[in-house]
Coordinates of C-alpha atoms in Angstrom, one line a residue:
M1 CA -13.1 -19.3 3.3
E2 CA -13.8 -18.5 -0.3
F3 CA -10.9 -15.9 -0.4
F4 CA -8.4 -17.8 1.9
E5 CA -6.6 -20.0 -0.8
K6 CA -6.2 -17.0 -3.1
N7 CA -4.8 -14.8 -0.3
K8 CA -2.4 -17.5 0.9
E9 CA -0.9 -18.4 -2.4
A10 CA -0.3 -14.4 -2.8
L11 CA 1.1 -14.4 0.8
Q12 CA 3.4 -17.5 0.3
K13 CA 5.2 -16.0 -2.9
R14 CA 6.4 -13.0 -0.9
F15 CA 6.0 -14.1 2.7
S16 CA 6.6 -17.7 3.2
T17 CA 7.6 -17.1 6.7
V18 CA 4.2 -15.3 7.5
V19 CA 2.6 -18.2 6.6
K20 CA 4.7 -20.5 8.9
E21 CA 4.0 -18.4 11.8
M22 CA 0.4 -18.0 11.1
E23 CA 0.0 -22.1 10.6
K24 CA 2.0 -22.2 14.2
E25 CA -0.1 -19.9 15.9
E26 CA -3.4 -21.2 14.6
K27 CA -3.0 -24.3 16.9
E28 CA -2.8 -22.1 20.1
N29 CA -5.8 -21.3 21.9
S30 CA -6.9 -17.7 21.8
A31 CA -8.9 -15.7 23.9
L32 CA -9.9 -13.3 21.1
K33 CA -13.4 -13.5 19.2
V34 CA -13.2 -11.8 15.8
E35 CA -16.0 -11.1 13.3
F36 CA -17.2 -8.9 10.4
L37 CA -20.1 -6.5 10.5
K38 CA -21.7 -5.3 7.7
T39 CA -21.9 -1.4 7.2
R40 CA -24.2 1.0 5.8
D41 CA -22.0 1.5 2.7
G42 CA -21.7 -2.0 1.9
N43 CA -18.2 -2.7 3.2
H44 CA -17.1 -4.6 6.2
A45 CA -16.2 -3.5 9.9
L46 CA -13.8 -5.8 11.9
V47 CA -14.7 -6.5 15.6
V48 CA -12.5 -8.0 18.0
E49 CA -13.9 -9.1 21.4
T50 CA -11.7 -9.9 24.2
E51 CA -12.8 -11.4 27.8
E52 CA -13.0 -7.6 28.9
K53 CA -14.0 -5.8 26.2
K54 CA -15.2 -5.6 22.4
Y55 CA -13.4 -3.4 19.9
R56 CA -14.8 -2.2 16.5
L57 CA -11.8 -1.3 14.4
N58 CA -13.7 0.3 11.6
S59 CA -16.7 2.6 11.2
A60 CA -20.1 0.9 11.4
Y61 CA -21.3 3.5 8.6
R62 CA -18.6 4.4 6.3
P63 CA -15.0 2.8 7.0
M64 CA -13.6 3.7 3.3
E65 CA -14.2 7.5 4.4
E66 CA -12.9 6.8 7.9
A67 CA -9.7 5.5 6.4
K68 CA -9.3 8.5 4.1
K69 CA -9.6 10.9 7.0
W70 CA -7.3 9.0 8.9
A71 CA -4.7 9.1 6.2
D72 CA -5.2 12.8 5.8
Q73 CA -2.8 13.3 8.9
Y74 CA 0.3 12.0 6.9
E75 CA 2.1 13.6 4.4
F76 CA 3.1 11.6 1.1
Q77 CA 4.5 14.3 -1.3
N78 CA 8.0 13.8 0.0
L79 CA 10.4 11.3 -1.6
D80 CA 11.7 7.9 -0.2
I81 CA 9.0 7.7 2.5
N82 CA 9.1 4.6 4.8
V83 CA 5.9 3.8 6.6
F84 CA 6.2 1.9 9.9
M85 CA 2.8 0.7 10.6
F86 CA 1.3 -1.4 13.9
G87 CA -1.9 -3.6 12.8
F88 CA -3.2 -4.8 9.7
G89 CA -6.9 -4.8 10.4
N90 CA -9.1 -5.7 7.6
G91 CA -6.6 -3.9 5.3
I92 CA -8.8 -0.6 4.6
F93 CA -6.2 1.6 6.1
V94 CA -3.4 0.1 4.7
R95 CA -4.8 0.2 1.3
E96 CA -5.2 4.0 1.5
L97 CA -1.6 4.3 2.6
L98 CA -0.7 2.3 -0.7
H99 CA -3.1 4.5 -2.7
R100 CA -1.4 7.5 -1.5
A101 CA 2.4 6.5 -1.3
A102 CA 4.5 7.0 -4.2
V103 CA 6.3 4.3 -6.3
D104 CA 9.5 4.9 -3.9
S105 CA 7.7 4.7 -0.8
E106 CA 7.8 1.3 1.3
V107 CA 5.3 0.4 4.1
Y108 CA 6.7 -2.1 6.8
L109 CA 3.9 -3.4 9.1
W110 CA 3.8 -5.6 12.3
E111 CA 0.6 -7.6 12.8
P112 CA 0.8 -9.0 16.3
N113 CA -2.2 -11.3 16.1
A114 CA -2.2 -14.3 13.6
E115 CA -5.8 -15.0 14.4
I116 CA -7.0 -11.6 13.5
F117 CA -4.9 -12.0 10.2
R118 CA -6.0 -15.2 9.1
Y119 CA -9.6 -14.5 9.6
V120 CA -9.1 -11.4 7.3
L121 CA -7.4 -13.8 4.9
E122 CA -10.6 -16.3 5.0
K123 CA -13.1 -13.4 4.5
E124 CA -11.8 -10.5 2.1
D125 CA -9.8 -10.6 -1.0
I126 CA -6.5 -8.7 0.0
T127 CA -4.4 -10.0 -2.9
D128 CA -3.8 -6.5 -4.3
I129 CA -2.0 -5.5 -0.8
L130 CA -0.3 -8.8 -0.8
T131 CA 1.2 -8.4 -4.4
D132 CA 2.2 -4.9 -3.8
R133 CA 6.0 -4.7 -3.9
R134 CA 5.9 -1.7 -1.5
F135 CA 4.1 -3.5 1.0
H136 CA 6.2 -5.8 3.6
I137 CA 4.4 -7.6 6.7
F138 CA 5.7 -9.2 9.8
L139 CA 3.4 -11.4 11.8
G140 CA 3.5 -12.4 15.4
E141 CA 5.9 -12.6 18.2
E142 CA 8.3 -14.2 16.0
G143 CA 8.0 -11.4 13.2
L144 CA 8.8 -9.0 15.7
Q145 CA 12.5 -9.6 15.5
D146 CA 12.5 -9.5 11.9
Y147 CA 10.4 -6.2 12.0
K148 CA 13.3 -4.7 14.4
N149 CA 15.9 -5.7 12.0
I150 CA 14.5 -4.3 8.9
V151 CA 13.5 -1.2 10.8
D152 CA 17.1 -0.7 11.7
Y153 CA 18.4 -1.4 8.3
V154 CA 16.2 0.6 6.2
L155 CA 16.2 3.7 8.4
N156 CA 19.0 6.2 7.6
W157 CA 19.7 10.1 7.9
H158 CA 18.9 10.3 4.2
N159 CA 15.1 9.3 4.9
A160 CA 14.7 10.1 8.7
A161 CA 12.9 13.2 7.9
T162 CA 10.2 11.5 5.6
Q163 CA 9.5 8.6 7.9
I164 CA 5.8 7.8 8.9
H165 CA 5.0 5.8 12.1
C166 CA 1.5 5.0 12.7
S167 CA -1.1 2.6 14.2
H168 CA -4.5 1.2 13.0
I169 CA -7.3 2.7 15.1
C170 CA -7.5 0.8 18.5
Y171 CA -4.7 -1.5 18.1
D172 CA -3.0 0.5 20.5
Q173 CA -5.6 -0.4 23.3
L174 CA -6.5 -3.9 22.0
F175 CA -2.5 -4.8 22.1
E176 CA -1.2 -2.4 24.7
K177 CA 2.1 -4.2 25.3
E178 CA 2.7 -5.1 21.7
Y179 CA 2.1 -1.3 20.6
Q180 CA 4.8 -0.6 23.3
E181 CA 7.2 -3.0 21.7
F182 CA 6.6 -1.3 18.3
M183 CA 7.1 2.3 19.4
N184 CA 10.2 1.2 21.2
T185 CA 11.5 -0.5 18.0
V186 CA 10.9 2.7 16.1
Y187 CA 12.2 4.7 18.6
S188 CA 15.6 2.4 19.3
A189 CA 16.2 2.5 15.3
N190 CA 16.1 6.1 15.3
Q191 CA 18.5 6.4 18.1
M192 CA 20.7 3.8 16.5
M193 CA 20.6 5.8 13.1
R194 CA 22.0 8.8 15.1
V195 CA 24.4 7.0 16.8
R196 CA 25.7 5.3 13.4
R197 CA 25.5 9.0 11.7
D198 CA 27.4 10.6 14.5
T199 CA 30.2 7.8 14.3
N200 CA 30.3 8.4 10.6
V201 CA 30.9 12.1 11.2
W202 CA 33.4 11.5 13.9
F203 CA 35.6 9.2 11.8
A204 CA 35.0 10.9 8.2
H205 CA 38.3 12.9 8.1
R206 CA 40.1 10.2 10.0
T207 CA 39.0 7.7 7.4
V208 CA 40.1 9.7 4.4
T209 CA 43.5 10.7 5.8
N210 CA 44.1 7.0 6.6
T211 CA 43.0 6.0 2.9
L212 CA 45.4 8.4 1.3
R213 CA 48.4 7.1 3.7
N214 CA 47.7 3.6 3.2
L215 CA 47.7 3.8 -0.6
R216 CA 51.5 3.0 -0.3
Y217 CA 51.0 -0.7 0.9
I218 CA 49.0 -1.6 -2.0
E219 CA 51.8 -2.7 -4.2
H220 CA 52.7 -5.5 -1.5
S221 CA 49.3 -6.8 -0.6
N222 CA 46.4 -8.8 -1.5
Y223 CA 42.7 -8.4 -1.7
I224 CA 40.1 -10.9 0.0
T225 CA 38.6 -12.3 -3.6
E226 CA 42.2 -13.9 -4.1
L227 CA 41.7 -16.0 -1.1
M228 CA 37.9 -17.2 -1.9
G229 CA 37.2 -20.9 -2.4
K230 CA 41.0 -22.1 -1.8
I231 CA 40.6 -23.1 1.8
P232 CA 39.1 -26.4 2.4
D233 CA 35.5 -26.1 3.8
D234 CA 35.7 -28.7 6.5
I235 CA 38.3 -26.6 8.7
P236 CA 36.8 -24.9 11.4
A237 CA 37.2 -21.1 12.0
I238 CA 37.7 -19.5 15.5
I239 CA 37.0 -15.8 16.2
V240 CA 38.9 -14.5 19.1
S241 CA 37.3 -11.5 20.7
A242 CA 38.2 -9.3 23.5
G243 CA 35.0 -9.8 26.0
P244 CA 35.5 -10.3 29.7
S245 CA 34.9 -13.9 29.3
L246 CA 37.9 -14.7 26.9
E247 CA 40.0 -15.0 30.2
K248 CA 38.1 -18.1 31.2
N249 CA 38.9 -20.2 28.2
M250 CA 41.6 -18.6 26.0
S251 CA 44.3 -21.0 27.1
L252 CA 42.7 -23.6 25.4
L253 CA 43.6 -22.1 22.0
K254 CA 47.0 -24.0 22.4
K255 CA 44.6 -27.4 21.8
A256 CA 43.2 -25.8 18.5
E257 CA 46.5 -24.6 17.2
G258 CA 46.9 -26.1 13.7
R259 CA 43.7 -27.4 13.7
A260 CA 41.6 -24.5 12.9
F261 CA 41.7 -21.2 11.5
I262 CA 42.1 -18.7 14.2
V263 CA 41.3 -15.0 13.8
A264 CA 42.1 -12.6 16.6
T265 CA 40.0 -9.2 16.5
D266 CA 42.3 -6.2 17.1
S267 CA 41.5 -5.7 20.6
A268 CA 42.1 -9.6 21.5
V269 CA 45.5 -9.4 20.1
R270 CA 47.1 -7.7 23.4
V271 CA 45.5 -10.5 25.6
L272 CA 46.7 -13.4 23.5
E273 CA 50.2 -11.8 23.0
A274 CA 50.6 -11.1 26.8
N275 CA 49.6 -14.9 27.6
G276 CA 51.6 -16.4 24.6
L277 CA 48.6 -17.8 23.0
P278 CA 48.4 -18.5 19.3
Y279 CA 46.4 -17.0 16.6
D280 CA 46.9 -17.1 12.8
C281 CA 45.7 -13.4 11.8
I282 CA 44.6 -10.3 13.0
N283 CA 41.3 -8.5 11.8
T284 CA 40.7 -4.7 12.2
V285 CA 38.2 -2.1 10.8
D286 CA 37.9 0.8 13.0
P287 CA 39.9 4.0 11.6
G288 CA 40.1 5.4 14.8
K289 CA 41.6 2.4 16.8
P290 CA 44.5 3.2 19.3
T291 CA 47.7 1.3 18.3
W292 CA 49.4 1.1 21.4
Y293 CA 47.3 -2.5 21.8
L294 CA 49.5 -3.8 18.9
S295 CA 53.0 -1.8 18.9
K296 CA 53.6 -3.2 22.6
F297 CA 53.6 -6.7 21.2
P298 CA 56.2 -6.9 18.4
G299 CA 55.0 -10.7 18.1
S300 CA 52.0 -9.3 16.4
K301 CA 54.1 -7.1 13.7
E302 CA 54.4 -10.1 11.4
K303 CA 51.1 -11.9 11.5
P304 CA 48.7 -11.4 8.3
L305 CA 46.5 -8.5 8.7
F306 CA 43.0 -8.5 7.3
C307 CA 42.0 -4.9 6.8
T308 CA 40.7 -2.1 5.2
M309 CA 42.3 0.9 3.8
Q310 CA 41.1 3.3 6.2
A311 CA 42.9 1.2 8.9
P312 CA 44.8 3.7 11.5
A313 CA 47.9 4.7 9.5
K314 CA 50.2 4.2 12.3
L315 CA 49.3 0.9 12.9
M316 CA 49.6 0.0 9.3
E317 CA 53.2 1.4 9.4
F318 CA 54.0 -0.8 12.4
H319 CA 52.6 -3.7 10.9
A320 CA 55.2 -5.6 8.6
G321 CA 53.3 -8.7 7.5
R322 CA 51.1 -9.4 4.6
K323 CA 48.0 -7.2 4.2
I324 CA 44.8 -8.5 2.8
W325 CA 42.2 -6.0 2.0
G326 CA 38.5 -6.6 2.8
G327 CA 35.7 -5.1 0.8
N328 CA 33.6 -1.9 1.1
S329 CA 36.3 0.5 1.4
F330 CA 34.7 3.0 -1.1
F331 CA 37.5 4.7 -3.1
I332 CA 39.7 1.1 -3.1
D333 CA 36.6 -0.9 -4.5
I334 CA 36.3 1.6 -7.5
L335 CA 40.1 1.7 -7.9
Y336 CA 40.5 -2.1 -8.3
G337 CA 37.6 -2.4 -10.1
R338 CA 38.9 -0.2 -12.8
F339 CA 41.5 -3.3 -13.5
G340 CA 38.8 -6.0 -13.3
M341 CA 39.6 -6.7 -9.8
F342 CA 36.3 -6.9 -7.8
F343 CA 35.7 -7.1 -4.0
P344 CA 32.4 -8.9 -2.6
N345 CA 29.9 -6.9 -1.1
I346 CA 30.4 -7.3 2.4
D347 CA 27.9 -6.7 5.4
A348 CA 30.4 -5.8 8.0
G349 CA 27.8 -5.2 10.9
G350 CA 29.8 -2.5 12.4
S351 CA 32.1 -4.4 14.7
V352 CA 35.4 -6.1 14.0
A353 CA 33.9 -9.4 15.1
T354 CA 31.0 -9.3 12.9
D355 CA 33.5 -8.0 10.2
A356 CA 35.4 -11.2 10.7
L357 CA 32.3 -13.4 10.5
E358 CA 31.9 -12.1 7.1
L359 CA 35.2 -12.5 6.0
I360 CA 35.1 -16.0 7.3
R361 CA 31.9 -16.7 5.1
L362 CA 33.7 -15.4 2.1
L363 CA 36.7 -17.5 2.5
G364 CA 34.3 -20.4 2.6
F365 CA 34.3 -21.9 6.0
K366 CA 31.1 -23.7 7.3
T367 CA 31.8 -23.9 10.8
V368 CA 32.5 -21.0 13.1
I369 CA 33.6 -20.9 16.8
L370 CA 33.1 -17.6 18.9
I371 CA 34.9 -17.3 22.1
G372 CA 35.3 -13.7 23.9
Q373 CA 32.0 -12.5 22.1
D374 CA 30.0 -11.6 25.2
L375 CA 28.2 -8.3 24.2
A376 CA 27.5 -7.6 27.6
Y377 CA 29.2 -6.3 31.0
D378 CA 30.9 -8.4 33.7
G379 CA 30.1 -6.4 36.6
E380 CA 31.7 -3.2 35.1
K381 CA 34.3 -4.6 33.1
T382 CA 33.9 -4.2 29.3
H383 CA 36.9 -6.1 27.9
A384 CA 39.4 -8.8 28.9
G385 CA 42.9 -8.2 30.4
G386 CA 41.7 -5.0 32.4
Y387 CA 41.0 -2.7 29.1
E388 CA 37.8 -0.9 29.4
N389 CA 35.9 0.7 26.6
H390 CA 33.1 2.9 27.3
V391 CA 30.7 5.2 24.8
L392 CA 29.1 8.5 25.1
N393 CA 25.9 8.6 27.1
E394 CA 26.4 4.9 27.9
D395 CA 24.0 4.9 30.9
A396 CA 21.1 5.9 28.7
F397 CA 21.2 2.8 26.2
I398 CA 22.0 0.0 29.1
E399 CA 19.3 -2.7 29.3
M400 CA 19.0 -6.1 30.3
V401 CA 18.9 -9.0 27.9
E402 CA 18.9 -12.9 28.1
G403 CA 22.3 -14.3 28.9
I404 CA 24.2 -17.4 27.6
H405 CA 23.5 -19.3 31.0
G406 CA 19.5 -18.5 31.0
D407 CA 20.1 -15.6 33.4
S408 CA 19.9 -11.9 32.7
V409 CA 22.8 -9.6 31.7
R410 CA 23.4 -6.0 31.1
T411 CA 23.9 -4.7 27.6
R412 CA 24.2 -1.6 25.6
H413 CA 23.2 -0.2 22.6
D414 CA 25.8 -1.0 20.2
W415 CA 26.5 -4.6 21.8
K416 CA 22.8 -5.5 21.3
M417 CA 23.0 -4.1 17.6
F418 CA 26.0 -6.3 17.1
R419 CA 24.0 -9.2 18.7
N420 CA 21.0 -8.5 16.4
W421 CA 23.3 -8.7 13.5
F422 CA 24.8 -12.1 14.4
E423 CA 21.2 -13.4 14.7
Y424 CA 20.4 -12.1 11.3
F425 CA 23.6 -13.8 9.8
I426 CA 22.6 -17.1 11.3
Q427 CA 19.4 -16.9 9.7
E428 CA 20.5 -16.0 6.7
H429 CA 23.4 -18.5 6.4
E430 CA 21.8 -21.7 7.2
D431 CA 24.8 -23.6 5.8
I432 CA 27.2 -22.0 8.3
K433 CA 27.2 -23.5 11.8
V434 CA 27.9 -20.9 14.5
V435 CA 28.8 -22.3 17.8
D436 CA 28.9 -19.8 20.5
A437 CA 32.0 -21.2 23.1
T438 CA 32.1 -17.8 24.9
E439 CA 30.9 -19.2 28.2
G440 CA 29.5 -15.7 29.4
G441 CA 27.5 -12.6 28.4
A442 CA 24.5 -12.3 26.0
L443 CA 22.8 -15.3 24.4
I444 CA 23.1 -14.9 20.4
H445 CA 19.8 -16.7 19.5
G446 CA 20.4 -19.3 16.6
S447 CA 24.0 -20.2 17.8
E448 CA 25.0 -23.6 19.1
V449 CA 26.0 -22.8 22.9
M450 CA 28.6 -25.1 24.1
A451 CA 32.0 -24.8 26.2
F452 CA 35.1 -24.3 24.4
A453 CA 36.7 -27.4 25.1
E454 CA 33.9 -29.4 23.9
A455 CA 33.7 -27.2 20.6
I456 CA 37.3 -28.2 20.1
D457 CA 37.0 -31.9 20.6
R458 CA 34.1 -32.1 18.3
Y459 CA 35.0 -29.7 15.5
C460 CA 38.6 -29.6 15.4
E461 CA 39.5 -33.3 16.1
G462 CA 41.2 -34.9 13.2
K463 CA 41.8 -31.7 11.3
E464 CA 45.0 -30.0 10.3
F465 CA 45.5 -26.3 8.9
D466 CA 48.4 -24.1 8.5
F467 CA 47.3 -20.6 7.6
H468 CA 50.9 -19.5 7.3
D469 CA 51.7 -22.2 5.0
F470 CA 48.7 -21.5 3.1
L471 CA 49.3 -18.1 2.5
A472 CA 53.0 -18.5 1.5
K473 CA 51.6 -20.1 -1.3
V474 CA 49.5 -17.1 -2.5
P475 CA 51.7 -14.5 -4.4
E476 CA 51.0 -10.8 -3.5
T477 CA 48.6 -9.5 -6.3
F478 CA 51.2 -7.3 -8.1
E479 CA 53.8 -10.4 -7.9
V480 CA 51.7 -11.4 -11.1
L481 CA 50.1 -8.3 -12.4
D482 CA 51.9 -4.9 -13.5
F483 CA 51.5 -2.4 -10.9
N484 CA 52.5 0.7 -13.2
P485 CA 48.9 1.3 -14.6
F486 CA 47.7 0.9 -11.1
R487 CA 50.0 3.6 -9.6
E488 CA 49.3 6.0 -12.4
N489 CA 45.7 5.9 -11.8
I490 CA 46.7 6.5 -8.0
L491 CA 48.8 9.5 -8.8
D492 CA 45.7 10.4 -11.1
L493 CA 43.8 11.5 -7.9
E494 CA 45.7 14.8 -7.8
K495 CA 44.5 15.9 -11.3
G496 CA 41.3 14.8 -9.9
F497 CA 41.2 16.9 -7.1
H498 CA 42.4 19.8 -9.2
N499 CA 39.4 19.3 -11.5
I500 CA 37.0 18.9 -8.6
V501 CA 38.2 22.3 -6.9
S502 CA 37.7 23.8 -10.5
K503 CA 34.0 22.8 -11.2
A504 CA 33.1 23.2 -7.4
A505 CA 33.7 27.0 -7.9
E506 CA 32.1 27.1 -11.1
G507 CA 28.8 25.3 -9.5
K508 CA 28.8 27.5 -6.8
K509 CA 28.8 30.6 -9.0
L510 CA 26.0 29.3 -11.2
A511 CA 23.9 28.6 -8.1
E512 CA 24.5 31.7 -6.5
E513 CA 23.4 33.4 -9.9
Y514 CA 20.1 31.6 -9.7
I515 CA 19.4 32.6 -6.0
S516 CA 20.3 36.2 -6.7
S517 CA 17.8 36.1 -9.6
G518 CA 15.0 35.8 -7.4
R519 CA 11.4 34.3 -7.8
K520 CA 11.3 36.4 -11.3
I521 CA 13.7 34.2 -13.2
S522 CA 12.9 33.5 -16.5
K523 CA 12.6 30.1 -17.4
K524 CA 15.2 29.8 -20.1
K525 CA 17.7 31.5 -17.6
S526 CA 16.5 28.6 -15.0
E527 CA 16.9 25.8 -17.4
R528 CA 20.2 26.9 -18.4
I529 CA 21.6 27.3 -15.1
L530 CA 20.0 23.9 -13.7
K531 CA 21.4 22.2 -16.9
S532 CA 24.8 23.2 -16.3
I533 CA 25.0 22.5 -12.5
K534 CA 23.7 19.2 -13.3
K535 CA 26.6 18.8 -15.8
I536 CA 29.2 19.8 -13.5
N537 CA 27.8 17.6 -10.6
L538 CA 28.3 14.7 -13.1
F539 CA 31.7 15.6 -14.0
I540 CA 32.7 15.8 -10.2
E541 CA 31.4 12.5 -9.5
R542 CA 33.2 10.7 -12.3
Q543 CA 36.7 12.3 -11.0
T544 CA 39.3 10.0 -9.6
G545 CA 39.2 11.1 -5.6
Y546 CA 35.5 12.0 -5.6
A547 CA 34.5 9.2 -3.3
L548 CA 37.3 10.5 -0.7
L549 CA 36.2 14.0 -1.1
D550 CA 32.5 12.9 -0.5
M551 CA 33.3 11.2 2.7
Y552 CA 35.4 13.9 3.8
T553 CA 32.5 16.4 3.6
Y554 CA 30.1 13.8 5.3
E555 CA 29.1 16.1 8.2
L556 CA 28.2 18.8 5.5
A557 CA 26.1 16.4 3.7
V558 CA 24.5 15.1 6.7
D559 CA 23.6 18.7 8.0
E560 CA 22.5 20.4 4.8
L561 CA 21.0 17.2 2.8
K562 CA 19.0 16.0 5.9
D563 CA 15.9 17.5 4.5
V564 CA 16.7 16.8 1.1
N565 CA 13.6 14.3 0.7
C566 CA 11.1 16.9 2.1
I567 CA 9.0 18.4 -0.7
T568 CA 7.2 21.7 -0.2
G569 CA 5.2 21.4 -3.5
D570 CA 6.6 24.7 -4.7
E571 CA 9.1 23.9 -7.7
Y572 CA 10.9 27.4 -7.2
T573 CA 11.2 27.0 -3.2
D574 CA 12.3 23.2 -3.8
T575 CA 14.8 24.4 -6.1
L576 CA 16.1 27.1 -4.1
N577 CA 16.4 24.8 -1.2
S578 CA 18.5 22.5 -3.1
L579 CA 20.8 24.9 -4.5
K580 CA 21.5 26.3 -1.0
S581 CA 22.6 22.9 0.1
S582 CA 24.6 22.5 -3.2
I583 CA 26.7 25.6 -2.3
E584 CA 27.3 24.4 1.0
I585 CA 28.7 20.9 -0.4
Y586 CA 30.5 22.8 -3.0
N587 CA 32.2 24.9 -0.3
G588 CA 33.1 21.9 1.6
F589 CA 34.9 20.4 -1.7
L590 CA 36.7 23.9 -1.9

């Protein structure tokens, strides 16, 4: 126990949830026997014995040399490396990874067994590992969900090519089921990264053209920050989504009218309008959302619309009510920021419902009731009202998850990702009560499950709230502020685009000059060209409209820059590869 308190103190500072998980699991009986053996070089080998077999997790002779040979199989010269590792062992393998990894690398490790980890804490000084800011540990079954969330969060197309996944020696045999879960976690994260990448590529052009067309609506609008902190936090909010179960309880919305803030996601509007049911506003985020679901229902035309600048231009043209911009609209955030108007950072979660929950949090609501948030099929139905929304390669991503009634239900990859987001949100925001009154579909762990009628009686009773009256007292942004300087900045887009065209052509010419010079290029010429290109790139990035062009050429960037963090070690080759990619991006701008 000589090292335990020292290690635990270091662990508590960065990983308090790991300490809780360790203390919880130590009360449970285990069939494992854990011990250290002295090795010939004076170190320790960790031995774990089950009822069937004994596993030695390190060399009995030279465990340090063994760790070095094990680490030799991985490349560490690349940039932005994420290491996803299964099993801590006694820390020797992890320590070797950290020794080789660069300062911009991160090691994310899942240790499935709390008993082994506690034993190591007692017997070895591992404070150097626990205090290393590049190291992140997740423990036991409870830690697995957090591990899944973090792997999904950190993995993107920029760093996909440099990721490393590895397992401590013998852990794949000692914990076969858990090892499979680890591998599935990494595989699923890579699959979802590709889905998000392909989705962004698909929507890139539409997002930019929608933004340019929607600039005209800024003068008579608001942005989310203006509404924050102005709504009483004892009023409940209701998010109405379009899952199949919405038809079971949506009629109860009449009972909640005037007693809660009712947000209809865009796909739910047609169901509510068709049935004459109340709602206070609409939320939309998808740049490719069809517009017929609103245009067929004129009653939705005047409803306040929470939206982003990339919302479908036809939808925005149809809509005549107040438009309220949410955050994370890249170019618009920059534009407003120039005049001291700042959007909060929004983790939108990828769906209109997750985005609605983020907006509700920012507006200050402390109780949120979800209905129609199935995140699962009802038979073959995907949405209420007979509307079906299927995705590419859907069958390949279907799996069974725990249902809200304790049964198993069929879900798919995008819905499961949204469910994980909801669960992470609930963990992160303990001050906000999330009530799932969906009455069907997948269980969102951490939510309070109850019937919608009960939720209304419990949380809406005695409340009064009229969002129409509230919004009427909030002036449009540019009723108060002078719009002319803002307009000039918008019109400056044209000048910015001309500047980018000019400089992109110049940068392309210089890059081609470097490449044509070959490996024998003089140091003086090389430095001159590379310095000029760097200056050109900085100039381009400062131009009004750069963010729009950057998004517009997203597909090129994904293709050309996917290996940008992979380093060969040869300076000329690495520079050459970088300039070839730059030429393609310049061509995209042009």
